[in-house]
Amino acid sequence: MLLSKLFIPITKDLPAEAKIKSHQLMLRTGMIRQSSAGIYSWLPLGFKVMKKIEKIVREEQNNIGAQEMLMPTIQPADIWKESGRYDDYGEEMLRISDRQKREMLYGPTNEEQITEIFRSSVKSYKLLPQIFYHIQWKFRDELRPRFGVMRCREFYMKDAYSFDLTENEAVHSYNKMFYAYLKTFQRLGLKSIPMKAETGPIGGDLSHEFIILADTGESKIFADKKIFDIKVEEFKNNESSLKKMRENFSKYYAVTDDKFKKDEFDKNVKKSDQLQTKGIEVGHIFYFGDKYSKPMNCSVDNKDGKKTFVKMGSYGIGVSRLVAAIIEAKYNNEKMKWPISVSPFDVVIIPSINKNDNSNLKKATKLYLELKKNNIDVLLDDIDENLANKFKKHDLLGIPFQIIIGSKSQDDEFEFKEIDGKSKMLNSNNITKELKKYFV
Ligand code: 5CA
């Protein structure tokens, strides 16, 4: 892509409510544009990052055997009346009526919808266990939407739902999802900590929030620092290993503020290991047994032919929130830095362009075509502007690798640089090789 052709409508006057870095940067780099309070359009640059995040989320869901589907954004009110949540959800739910005056709503989550699908088609324990997921827009009429896409009204979420016959089996599904979450966030370049959490309007008695540390996070967290030493690589996707993983995590105190008790914290965690800080909730998982299956009469016949309400869990990841969360976690010294896995481009070529001499642009274009041929997603800064301004712009865009074509460059030797790292001189062949290690 040529930078001169890329649609990056920069917002110069930042709105007063853009208080945190990610919100400011997403506006300044034209990733999003507000449509109305808490509702955003995703412009090409932002959309590209979100789609890359979505792909990783999808791959890790598929890796644990979850099946992708797509449920609608608009749901009938009836199923929510059956579960008893129609009134409980209060003003956060956007209620609509259609031309026949049927009560509908814009889904804030999909427990009812998936339970309805499941109960009408599965009658025997033989089809269990099942995990379904979809990646779909949600709407919650938040009282105070803020921080851009971090807490907005319309947001993009991966939500998964598990169905099991027994509580033991359901906990295994929960553990698989726990594992998939650790792997997902790791691939996104984030260190996430699972924290015991309250279940709120989703319900149930077992729940973890996946939090990444950031000063601007809305969640207060209290943890034993040793929890950071647990590595997901130590575990495998089988029942005993996943059980061990959960046991290992539960050895260490790690809770959000609604579960925090000072005396427990002091009793269980050495002063020097106590971590009290803020974080961003990027995922939340729940086990709630028959909270929905019972009122909605969702049962299967067990081995003895007896009707049993299925045991369910639900598992959310804030895909659109993650775009902002990654910026918050990686932003440093006026520089943004996308993790390699989700960067909007793999590399940017920055030629020094001089009106009277187009030799650098020529070299840049040749290299650009070469990289494209090798399936590297490359951006060429073909704009006629001084180098200092270009560097400022690219510090802001945060593409992880830069190729600088200026006074140091020879015919086929260019300055190749990791955004925060040292630069080295490489020829086009070696640049291609180097980039292929990461991207192809
Ligand atoms: N039904 C469950 C699991 S599927 C559920 O809805 N859980 S949730 O309420 O915790 O939401 C899941 C994830 O969506 C959160 O961890 C968060 O990352 C994201 N999320 C929730 N509300 C918002 C919001 N207002 N703006 C942006 N992202 C949000």
Short mmCIF file of C-alpha atoms and ligand atoms in Angstrom, two decimals:
data_model
loop_
_atom_site.label_atom_id
_atom_site.label_comp_id
_atom_site.label_asym_id
_atom_site.label_seq_id
_atom_site.Cartn_x
_atom_site.Cartn_y
_atom_site.Cartn_z
CA MET A 1 0.00 0.00 0.00
CA LEU A 2 1.19 3.49 -0.79
CA LEU A 3 0.84 5.88 2.12
CA SER A 4 -0.42 8.58 -0.26
CA LYS A 5 -3.41 6.33 -1.07
CA LEU A 6 -4.15 5.11 2.46
CA PHE A 7 -7.22 6.70 4.06
CA ILE A 8 -5.97 7.99 7.41
CA PRO A 9 -8.22 10.91 8.29
CA ILE A 10 -6.36 12.37 11.23
CA THR A 11 -8.44 14.10 13.90
CA LYS A 12 -6.42 17.20 14.81
CA ASP A 13 -8.60 18.59 17.58
CA LEU A 14 -8.94 15.82 20.06
CA PRO A 15 -12.28 15.79 21.88
CA ALA A 16 -12.14 16.54 25.60
CA GLU A 17 -13.28 13.03 26.49
CA ALA A 18 -10.21 11.50 24.81
CA LYS A 19 -8.37 11.21 28.12
CA ILE A 20 -6.35 8.06 27.66
CA LYS A 21 -3.51 7.44 25.21
CA SER A 22 -5.21 4.71 23.22
CA HIS A 23 -8.27 6.84 22.56
CA GLN A 24 -6.15 9.84 21.53
CA LEU A 25 -3.91 7.73 19.31
CA MET A 26 -6.76 5.90 17.64
CA LEU A 27 -8.26 9.26 16.69
CA ARG A 28 -4.93 10.83 15.72
CA THR A 29 -4.03 7.95 13.44
CA GLY A 30 -7.51 7.81 11.94
CA MET A 31 -8.29 4.28 13.15
CA ILE A 32 -11.81 5.05 14.32
CA ARG A 33 -14.36 7.81 14.05
CA GLN A 34 -17.14 8.47 16.53
CA SER A 35 -20.61 8.23 15.07
CA SER A 36 -22.53 9.02 18.27
CA ALA A 37 -21.73 8.62 21.97
CA GLY A 38 -20.04 5.24 22.46
CA ILE A 39 -20.60 4.19 18.83
CA TYR A 40 -17.73 4.14 16.35
CA SER A 41 -16.95 3.50 12.73
CA TRP A 42 -13.82 1.47 12.15
CA LEU A 43 -11.71 3.07 9.42
CA PRO A 44 -9.24 1.06 7.29
CA LEU A 45 -6.25 1.16 9.66
CA GLY A 46 -8.23 0.32 12.80
CA PHE A 47 -10.31 -2.27 11.01
CA LYS A 48 -7.20 -4.03 9.75
CA VAL A 49 -5.82 -4.38 13.29
CA MET A 50 -9.16 -5.57 14.65
CA LYS A 51 -9.43 -8.23 11.91
CA LYS A 52 -5.94 -9.52 12.77
CA ILE A 53 -6.93 -9.82 16.43
CA GLU A 54 -10.13 -11.58 15.43
CA LYS A 55 -8.17 -14.11 13.38
CA ILE A 56 -5.97 -15.07 16.34
CA VAL A 57 -8.97 -15.30 18.65
CA ARG A 58 -10.69 -17.56 16.09
CA GLU A 59 -7.66 -19.84 15.64
CA GLU A 60 -7.31 -20.44 19.37
CA GLN A 61 -11.03 -21.16 19.74
CA ASN A 62 -10.80 -23.66 16.88
CA ASN A 63 -7.72 -25.23 18.50
CA ILE A 64 -9.75 -26.32 21.53
CA GLY A 65 -12.52 -27.71 19.33
CA ALA A 66 -15.01 -24.85 19.67
CA GLN A 67 -17.27 -24.51 16.61
CA GLU A 68 -17.86 -21.17 14.96
CA MET A 69 -21.37 -20.01 14.09
CA LEU A 70 -23.11 -16.66 13.77
CA MET A 71 -26.15 -15.57 15.72
CA PRO A 72 -28.04 -12.35 14.92
CA THR A 73 -27.56 -9.01 16.64
CA ILE A 74 -31.33 -8.58 17.07
CA GLN A 75 -33.04 -11.06 19.40
CA PRO A 76 -36.68 -11.68 20.38
CA ALA A 77 -37.60 -10.53 23.91
CA ASP A 78 -39.47 -13.80 24.61
CA ILE A 79 -36.39 -15.90 25.31
CA TRP A 80 -35.11 -13.26 27.76
CA LYS A 81 -38.44 -13.33 29.54
CA GLU A 82 -38.09 -17.11 29.86
CA SER A 83 -34.67 -16.84 31.50
CA GLY A 84 -35.87 -14.02 33.74
CA ARG A 85 -33.23 -11.57 32.55
CA TYR A 86 -35.51 -9.29 30.50
CA ASP A 87 -36.32 -7.15 33.50
CA ASP A 88 -33.03 -7.73 35.36
CA TYR A 89 -30.93 -6.27 32.55
CA GLY A 90 -32.48 -2.86 33.06
CA GLU A 91 -31.58 0.20 31.04
CA GLU A 92 -28.38 -1.29 29.62
CA MET A 93 -30.51 -3.25 27.19
CA LEU A 94 -31.54 -1.51 23.98
CA ARG A 95 -35.17 -2.49 23.48
CA ILE A 96 -36.82 -2.18 20.10
CA SER A 97 -40.21 -3.11 18.66
CA ASP A 98 -40.76 -4.12 15.05
CA ARG A 99 -43.65 -3.06 12.79
CA GLN A 100 -45.85 -5.83 14.21
CA LYS A 101 -45.16 -4.39 17.67
CA ARG A 102 -43.15 -7.48 18.61
CA GLU A 103 -40.67 -6.78 21.38
CA MET A 104 -37.08 -7.22 20.22
CA LEU A 105 -33.70 -6.19 21.57
CA TYR A 106 -30.15 -5.59 20.36
CA GLY A 107 -28.21 -8.43 22.02
CA PRO A 108 -25.87 -7.48 24.87
CA THR A 109 -24.82 -11.18 25.05
CA ASN A 110 -26.24 -14.49 23.77
CA GLU A 111 -26.84 -17.03 26.58
CA GLU A 112 -30.59 -17.14 25.88
CA GLN A 113 -30.23 -17.33 22.10
CA ILE A 114 -27.76 -20.23 22.18
CA THR A 115 -29.79 -22.10 24.83
CA GLU A 116 -32.85 -21.80 22.58
CA ILE A 117 -30.91 -23.22 19.62
CA PHE A 118 -29.46 -26.04 21.71
CA ARG A 119 -32.71 -27.14 23.39
CA SER A 120 -34.58 -27.40 20.10
CA SER A 121 -32.03 -29.71 18.52
CA VAL A 122 -30.13 -31.73 21.13
CA LYS A 123 -32.01 -34.35 23.14
CA SER A 124 -29.38 -36.89 24.13
CA TYR A 125 -26.24 -36.80 26.27
CA LYS A 126 -24.49 -38.54 23.35
CA LEU A 127 -24.07 -35.21 21.56
CA LEU A 128 -22.29 -33.67 24.54
CA PRO A 129 -19.95 -31.95 25.17
CA GLN A 130 -20.33 -29.02 22.76
CA ILE A 131 -18.70 -25.61 22.60
CA PHE A 132 -20.00 -22.98 20.17
CA TYR A 133 -18.77 -19.48 19.57
CA HIS A 134 -19.46 -16.49 17.42
CA ILE A 135 -17.81 -13.14 16.86
CA GLN A 136 -20.51 -10.54 16.62
CA TRP A 137 -21.42 -6.96 17.51
CA LYS A 138 -23.07 -6.37 20.88
CA PHE A 139 -24.88 -3.37 22.25
CA ARG A 140 -24.99 -2.24 25.88
CA ASP A 141 -26.43 1.13 26.65
CA GLU A 142 -23.64 1.96 29.10
CA LEU A 143 -24.44 4.84 31.44
CA ARG A 144 -21.03 6.39 30.86
CA PRO A 145 -19.39 5.24 27.65
CA ARG A 146 -15.80 6.43 27.78
CA PHE A 147 -12.20 5.92 26.73
CA GLY A 148 -13.16 5.37 23.09
CA VAL A 149 -13.62 1.72 22.16
CA MET A 150 -12.48 0.63 25.60
CA ARG A 151 -15.92 1.12 27.12
CA CYS A 152 -18.37 1.85 24.37
CA ARG A 153 -21.97 1.01 23.62
CA GLU A 154 -21.56 -0.99 20.42
CA PHE A 155 -18.59 -3.36 20.57
CA TYR A 156 -17.27 -6.48 18.88
CA MET A 157 -17.10 -9.55 21.10
CA LYS A 158 -16.18 -13.19 20.79
CA ASP A 159 -18.64 -15.09 22.95
CA ALA A 160 -18.54 -18.84 23.42
CA TYR A 161 -20.95 -21.20 25.16
CA SER A 162 -20.29 -24.69 26.51
CA PHE A 163 -22.80 -27.49 27.11
CA ASP A 164 -21.97 -30.51 29.29
CA LEU A 165 -23.80 -33.30 31.09
CA THR A 166 -22.06 -33.09 34.46
CA GLU A 167 -20.40 -30.41 36.52
CA ASN A 168 -17.03 -32.20 36.23
CA GLU A 169 -17.22 -32.21 32.46
CA ALA A 170 -18.32 -28.58 32.45
CA VAL A 171 -15.29 -27.61 34.53
CA HIS A 172 -13.12 -29.32 31.92
CA SER A 173 -14.73 -27.15 29.21
CA TYR A 174 -14.05 -24.14 31.44
CA ASN A 175 -10.41 -25.18 31.78
CA LYS A 176 -10.02 -25.59 28.03
CA MET A 177 -11.30 -22.07 27.51
CA PHE A 178 -9.01 -20.76 30.28
CA TYR A 179 -6.09 -22.30 28.37
CA ALA A 180 -7.26 -20.91 24.99
CA TYR A 181 -7.44 -17.43 26.58
CA LEU A 182 -3.90 -17.58 27.92
CA LYS A 183 -2.66 -18.64 24.48
CA THR A 184 -4.71 -16.02 22.65
CA PHE A 185 -3.44 -13.12 24.76
CA GLN A 186 0.12 -14.42 24.54
CA ARG A 187 -0.09 -14.43 20.73
CA LEU A 188 -1.36 -10.87 20.91
CA GLY A 189 1.86 -9.93 22.72
CA LEU A 190 0.06 -9.46 26.05
CA LYS A 191 0.71 -10.88 29.49
CA SER A 192 -2.72 -11.63 30.91
CA ILE A 193 -3.50 -12.65 34.46
CA PRO A 194 -6.62 -14.66 35.25
CA MET A 195 -8.26 -13.20 38.36
CA LYS A 196 -11.12 -14.54 40.39
CA ALA A 197 -14.07 -12.27 39.76
CA GLU A 198 -17.72 -11.57 40.49
CA THR A 199 -20.21 -12.86 37.95
CA GLY A 200 -22.57 -9.82 37.79
CA PRO A 201 -25.58 -10.06 35.47
CA ILE A 202 -24.27 -13.21 33.73
CA GLY A 203 -24.58 -15.22 36.98
CA GLY A 204 -22.96 -18.38 38.35
CA ASP A 205 -20.34 -19.04 40.99
CA LEU A 206 -17.09 -19.66 39.09
CA SER A 207 -15.60 -16.84 37.10
CA HIS A 208 -12.28 -15.38 36.00
CA GLU A 209 -11.47 -12.07 34.44
CA PHE A 210 -8.40 -11.95 32.20
CA ILE A 211 -6.62 -8.73 32.97
CA ILE A 212 -3.65 -7.03 31.38
CA LEU A 213 -1.77 -4.49 33.43
CA ALA A 214 -2.15 -0.84 32.43
CA ASP A 215 -2.26 2.32 34.54
CA THR A 216 -5.32 3.50 32.68
CA GLY A 217 -7.26 0.30 33.33
CA GLU A 218 -10.65 0.52 34.97
CA SER A 219 -10.20 -2.61 37.09
CA LYS A 220 -8.33 -2.45 40.39
CA ILE A 221 -6.39 -5.63 40.95
CA PHE A 222 -4.66 -7.29 43.89
CA ALA A 223 -2.26 -10.11 43.15
CA ASP A 224 0.69 -12.16 44.23
CA LYS A 225 3.50 -11.23 41.82
CA LYS A 226 4.51 -14.89 41.59
CA ILE A 227 1.47 -15.55 39.43
CA PHE A 228 3.41 -13.91 36.56
CA ASP A 229 5.93 -16.75 36.59
CA ILE A 230 3.42 -19.37 35.46
CA LYS A 231 3.97 -20.12 31.78
CA VAL A 232 1.24 -21.42 29.52
CA GLU A 233 3.86 -23.49 27.62
CA GLU A 234 4.06 -25.75 30.67
CA PHE A 235 0.59 -27.12 29.95
CA LYS A 236 -1.11 -29.18 27.27
CA ASN A 237 -4.68 -29.42 26.09
CA ASN A 238 -5.57 -32.59 27.99
CA GLU A 239 -7.68 -33.08 31.07
CA SER A 240 -4.97 -33.72 33.65
CA SER A 241 -2.63 -31.00 32.40
CA LEU A 242 -5.42 -28.42 32.33
CA LYS A 243 -6.45 -29.40 35.85
CA LYS A 244 -2.88 -28.84 36.96
CA MET A 245 -2.85 -25.46 35.21
CA ARG A 246 -5.93 -24.33 37.16
CA GLU A 247 -4.44 -25.62 40.41
CA ASN A 248 -1.22 -23.74 39.74
CA PHE A 249 -3.04 -20.49 39.11
CA SER A 250 -5.28 -20.88 42.13
CA LYS A 251 -2.23 -21.20 44.42
CA TYR A 252 -1.70 -17.47 44.07
CA TYR A 253 -3.91 -14.69 45.29
CA ALA A 254 -5.25 -12.69 42.32
CA VAL A 255 -8.59 -10.90 42.55
CA THR A 256 -10.39 -7.83 41.25
CA ASP A 257 -11.56 -5.22 43.77
CA ASP A 258 -15.08 -6.63 44.20
CA LYS A 259 -13.55 -9.83 45.61
CA PHE A 260 -10.73 -8.12 47.52
CA LYS A 261 -10.34 -8.63 51.28
CA LYS A 262 -7.37 -6.91 52.89
CA ASP A 263 -6.89 -9.42 55.70
CA GLU A 264 -6.86 -12.35 53.22
CA PHE A 265 -4.37 -10.52 51.00
CA ASP A 266 -2.01 -9.83 53.91
CA LYS A 267 -2.36 -13.37 55.24
CA ASN A 268 -1.68 -15.07 51.91
CA VAL A 269 0.86 -12.84 50.19
CA LYS A 270 4.28 -11.73 51.44
CA LYS A 271 4.51 -7.91 51.54
CA SER A 272 7.29 -7.90 48.92
CA ASP A 273 5.16 -9.98 46.55
CA GLN A 274 2.00 -7.89 46.89
CA LEU A 275 0.95 -6.17 43.70
CA GLN A 276 -1.82 -3.57 43.82
CA THR A 277 -2.38 -1.94 40.49
CA LYS A 278 -4.81 -1.33 37.67
CA GLY A 279 -5.62 -3.38 34.64
CA ILE A 280 -7.86 -3.76 31.62
CA GLU A 281 -10.32 -6.62 31.47
CA VAL A 282 -9.90 -8.17 28.03
CA GLY A 283 -11.79 -11.40 28.68
CA HIS A 284 -14.23 -12.86 31.17
CA ILE A 285 -15.30 -16.48 31.61
CA PHE A 286 -18.17 -17.93 33.62
CA TYR A 287 -19.46 -21.30 34.77
CA PHE A 288 -23.10 -21.08 35.83
CA GLY A 289 -24.43 -24.67 35.78
CA ASP A 290 -28.16 -24.70 35.03
CA LYS A 291 -28.87 -20.98 35.55
CA TYR A 292 -30.25 -20.73 31.99
CA SER A 293 -30.96 -24.36 31.12
CA LYS A 294 -33.40 -24.80 34.03
CA PRO A 295 -35.77 -21.86 33.47
CA MET A 296 -35.52 -22.36 29.71
CA ASN A 297 -36.10 -26.09 30.03
CA CYS A 298 -32.99 -27.15 28.16
CA SER A 299 -32.38 -30.79 29.05
CA VAL A 300 -31.00 -33.98 27.56
CA ASP A 301 -31.62 -37.63 28.40
CA ASN A 302 -28.73 -39.06 30.40
CA LYS A 303 -27.47 -42.68 30.18
CA ASP A 304 -30.42 -43.90 32.26
CA GLY A 305 -32.94 -42.03 30.12
CA LYS A 306 -33.49 -39.43 32.86
CA LYS A 307 -33.95 -35.77 31.87
CA THR A 308 -31.00 -33.67 33.03
CA PHE A 309 -30.57 -29.94 32.68
CA VAL A 310 -27.36 -29.25 30.77
CA LYS A 311 -24.49 -27.50 32.57
CA MET A 312 -23.38 -24.37 30.83
CA GLY A 313 -20.61 -21.80 30.79
CA SER A 314 -20.03 -18.66 28.75
CA TYR A 315 -16.79 -17.05 27.71
CA GLY A 316 -16.24 -13.55 26.32
CA ILE A 317 -13.32 -11.70 24.73
CA GLY A 318 -13.59 -8.00 23.92
CA VAL A 319 -12.16 -8.07 20.38
CA SER A 320 -12.68 -4.33 19.71
CA ARG A 321 -11.55 -3.41 23.25
CA LEU A 322 -8.33 -5.35 22.61
CA VAL A 323 -7.26 -2.89 19.90
CA ALA A 324 -7.19 -0.11 22.51
CA ALA A 325 -5.83 -2.39 25.24
CA ILE A 326 -2.83 -3.38 23.10
CA ILE A 327 -2.05 0.30 22.45
CA GLU A 328 -2.25 1.05 26.20
CA ALA A 329 0.04 -1.86 27.02
CA LYS A 330 2.65 -1.13 24.34
CA TYR A 331 2.76 2.65 24.12
CA ASN A 332 6.09 4.03 25.29
CA ASN A 333 7.84 7.40 25.09
CA GLU A 334 5.57 8.96 22.48
CA LYS A 335 5.97 5.83 20.38
CA MET A 336 3.36 3.29 19.56
CA LYS A 337 4.50 -0.26 18.90
CA TRP A 338 2.24 -2.90 17.46
CA PRO A 339 3.06 -6.51 18.29
CA ILE A 340 4.18 -8.29 15.13
CA SER A 341 1.06 -10.47 15.16
CA VAL A 342 -1.45 -7.61 14.78
CA SER A 343 0.44 -4.71 13.24
CA PRO A 344 -1.54 -2.98 10.46
CA PHE A 345 1.50 -3.45 8.17
CA ASP A 346 4.55 -5.70 8.49
CA VAL A 347 7.08 -3.07 7.48
CA VAL A 348 7.25 0.51 6.22
CA ILE A 349 9.73 1.82 3.63
CA ILE A 350 10.70 5.42 4.34
CA PRO A 351 12.64 7.03 1.48
CA SER A 352 14.07 10.49 1.81
CA ILE A 353 12.39 12.27 -1.06
CA ASN A 354 13.89 15.26 -2.76
CA LYS A 355 12.08 17.18 -5.50
CA ASN A 356 15.19 17.30 -7.71
CA ASP A 357 16.25 13.72 -7.24
CA ASN A 358 13.87 10.77 -7.30
CA SER A 359 16.53 8.08 -7.00
CA ASN A 360 15.56 7.14 -3.42
CA LEU A 361 11.90 6.82 -4.36
CA LYS A 362 12.91 4.65 -7.31
CA LYS A 363 14.96 2.34 -5.06
CA ALA A 364 12.09 2.28 -2.56
CA THR A 365 9.56 1.34 -5.22
CA LYS A 366 11.74 -1.50 -6.48
CA LEU A 367 12.12 -2.89 -2.96
CA TYR A 368 8.40 -2.37 -2.31
CA LEU A 369 7.46 -4.50 -5.33
CA GLU A 370 9.99 -7.16 -4.34
CA LEU A 371 8.56 -7.42 -0.82
CA LYS A 372 4.98 -7.51 -2.08
CA LYS A 373 5.92 -10.35 -4.41
CA ASN A 374 7.10 -12.21 -1.29
CA ASN A 375 3.76 -11.70 0.48
CA ILE A 376 5.08 -9.10 2.91
CA ASP A 377 2.42 -6.53 3.78
CA VAL A 378 4.46 -3.42 3.11
CA LEU A 379 3.63 0.28 3.33
CA LEU A 380 5.62 2.74 1.21
CA ASP A 381 5.79 6.29 2.49
CA ASP A 382 5.77 8.02 -0.89
CA ILE A 383 4.83 11.42 0.51
CA ASP A 384 7.06 14.38 -0.23
CA GLU A 385 7.87 15.58 3.25
CA ASN A 386 11.07 15.99 5.28
CA LEU A 387 12.50 12.93 7.02
CA ALA A 388 12.09 14.30 10.55
CA ASN A 389 8.34 14.65 10.05
CA LYS A 390 8.17 11.22 8.49
CA PHE A 391 9.87 9.65 11.51
CA LYS A 392 7.45 11.36 13.88
CA LYS A 393 4.53 10.05 11.88
CA HIS A 394 5.90 6.51 11.86
CA ASP A 395 6.63 6.58 15.60
CA LEU A 396 2.95 7.31 15.94
CA LEU A 397 1.83 4.57 13.54
CA GLY A 398 4.01 2.00 15.30
CA ILE A 399 4.72 -0.41 12.43
CA PRO A 400 7.35 -2.75 13.95
CA PHE A 401 9.97 -2.63 11.13
CA GLN A 402 11.28 0.31 9.10
CA ILE A 403 13.49 0.43 6.02
CA ILE A 404 15.09 3.83 5.65
CA ILE A 405 16.37 4.86 2.24
CA GLY A 406 18.45 7.99 2.60
CA SER A 407 22.04 9.16 2.50
CA LYS A 408 23.41 5.93 4.03
CA SER A 409 21.78 3.70 1.39
CA GLN A 410 23.78 2.21 -1.46
CA ASP A 411 22.32 0.83 -4.66
CA ASP A 412 21.17 -2.34 -2.96
CA GLU A 413 21.88 -1.73 0.70
CA PHE A 414 19.38 -0.14 3.04
CA GLU A 415 19.00 0.75 6.69
CA PHE A 416 16.75 -1.86 8.31
CA LYS A 417 15.47 -1.11 11.77
CA GLU A 418 13.17 -2.49 14.42
CA ILE A 419 11.11 0.45 15.66
CA ASP A 420 12.80 0.58 19.08
CA GLY A 421 15.96 -1.24 18.15
CA LYS A 422 19.29 -0.75 16.47
CA SER A 423 19.55 -0.46 12.70
CA LYS A 424 21.71 -2.53 10.37
CA MET A 425 22.54 -2.28 6.67
CA LEU A 426 21.04 -5.09 4.60
CA ASN A 427 20.55 -5.81 0.91
CA SER A 428 17.06 -6.46 -0.46
CA ASN A 429 17.53 -10.23 -0.43
CA ASN A 430 18.42 -10.27 3.25
CA ILE A 431 15.63 -7.85 4.13
CA THR A 432 13.15 -10.21 2.49
CA LYS A 433 14.66 -13.17 4.35
CA GLU A 434 14.58 -11.32 7.68
CA LEU A 435 10.94 -10.31 7.28
CA LYS A 436 9.88 -13.75 6.12
CA LYS A 437 11.08 -15.13 9.47
CA TYR A 438 8.31 -13.17 11.16
CA PHE A 439 5.52 -12.84 8.64
CA VAL A 440 5.31 -15.55 6.01
N1 5CA B 1 -21.81 -13.45 28.31
C1 5CA B 1 -20.55 -13.19 28.94
C2 5CA B 1 -19.47 -14.02 28.36
S1 5CA B 1 -19.71 -14.32 26.68
C3 5CA B 1 -20.23 -11.71 28.85
O1 5CA B 1 -20.94 -10.96 28.20
N2 5CA B 1 -19.18 -11.29 29.55
S2 5CA B 1 -18.71 -9.79 29.74
O2 5CA B 1 -19.81 -8.95 30.06
O3 5CA B 1 -17.68 -9.81 30.71
O4 5CA B 1 -18.11 -9.28 28.39
C4 5CA B 1 -17.05 -9.97 27.77
C5 5CA B 1 -15.94 -9.03 27.33
O5 5CA B 1 -16.46 -8.04 26.45
C6 5CA B 1 -15.32 -8.23 28.47
O6 5CA B 1 -14.30 -8.97 29.11
C7 5CA B 1 -14.77 -7.02 27.73
O7 5CA B 1 -13.49 -7.31 27.21
C8 5CA B 1 -15.76 -6.83 26.60
N3 5CA B 1 -16.72 -5.73 26.92
C9 5CA B 1 -17.74 -5.77 27.80
N4 5CA B 1 -18.40 -4.60 27.84
C10 5CA B 1 -17.77 -3.77 26.95
C11 5CA B 1 -17.95 -2.42 26.53
N5 5CA B 1 -18.95 -1.68 27.02
N6 5CA B 1 -17.11 -1.89 25.62
C12 5CA B 1 -16.12 -2.67 25.08
N7 5CA B 1 -15.89 -3.94 25.43
C13 5CA B 1 -16.70 -4.50 26.35
#
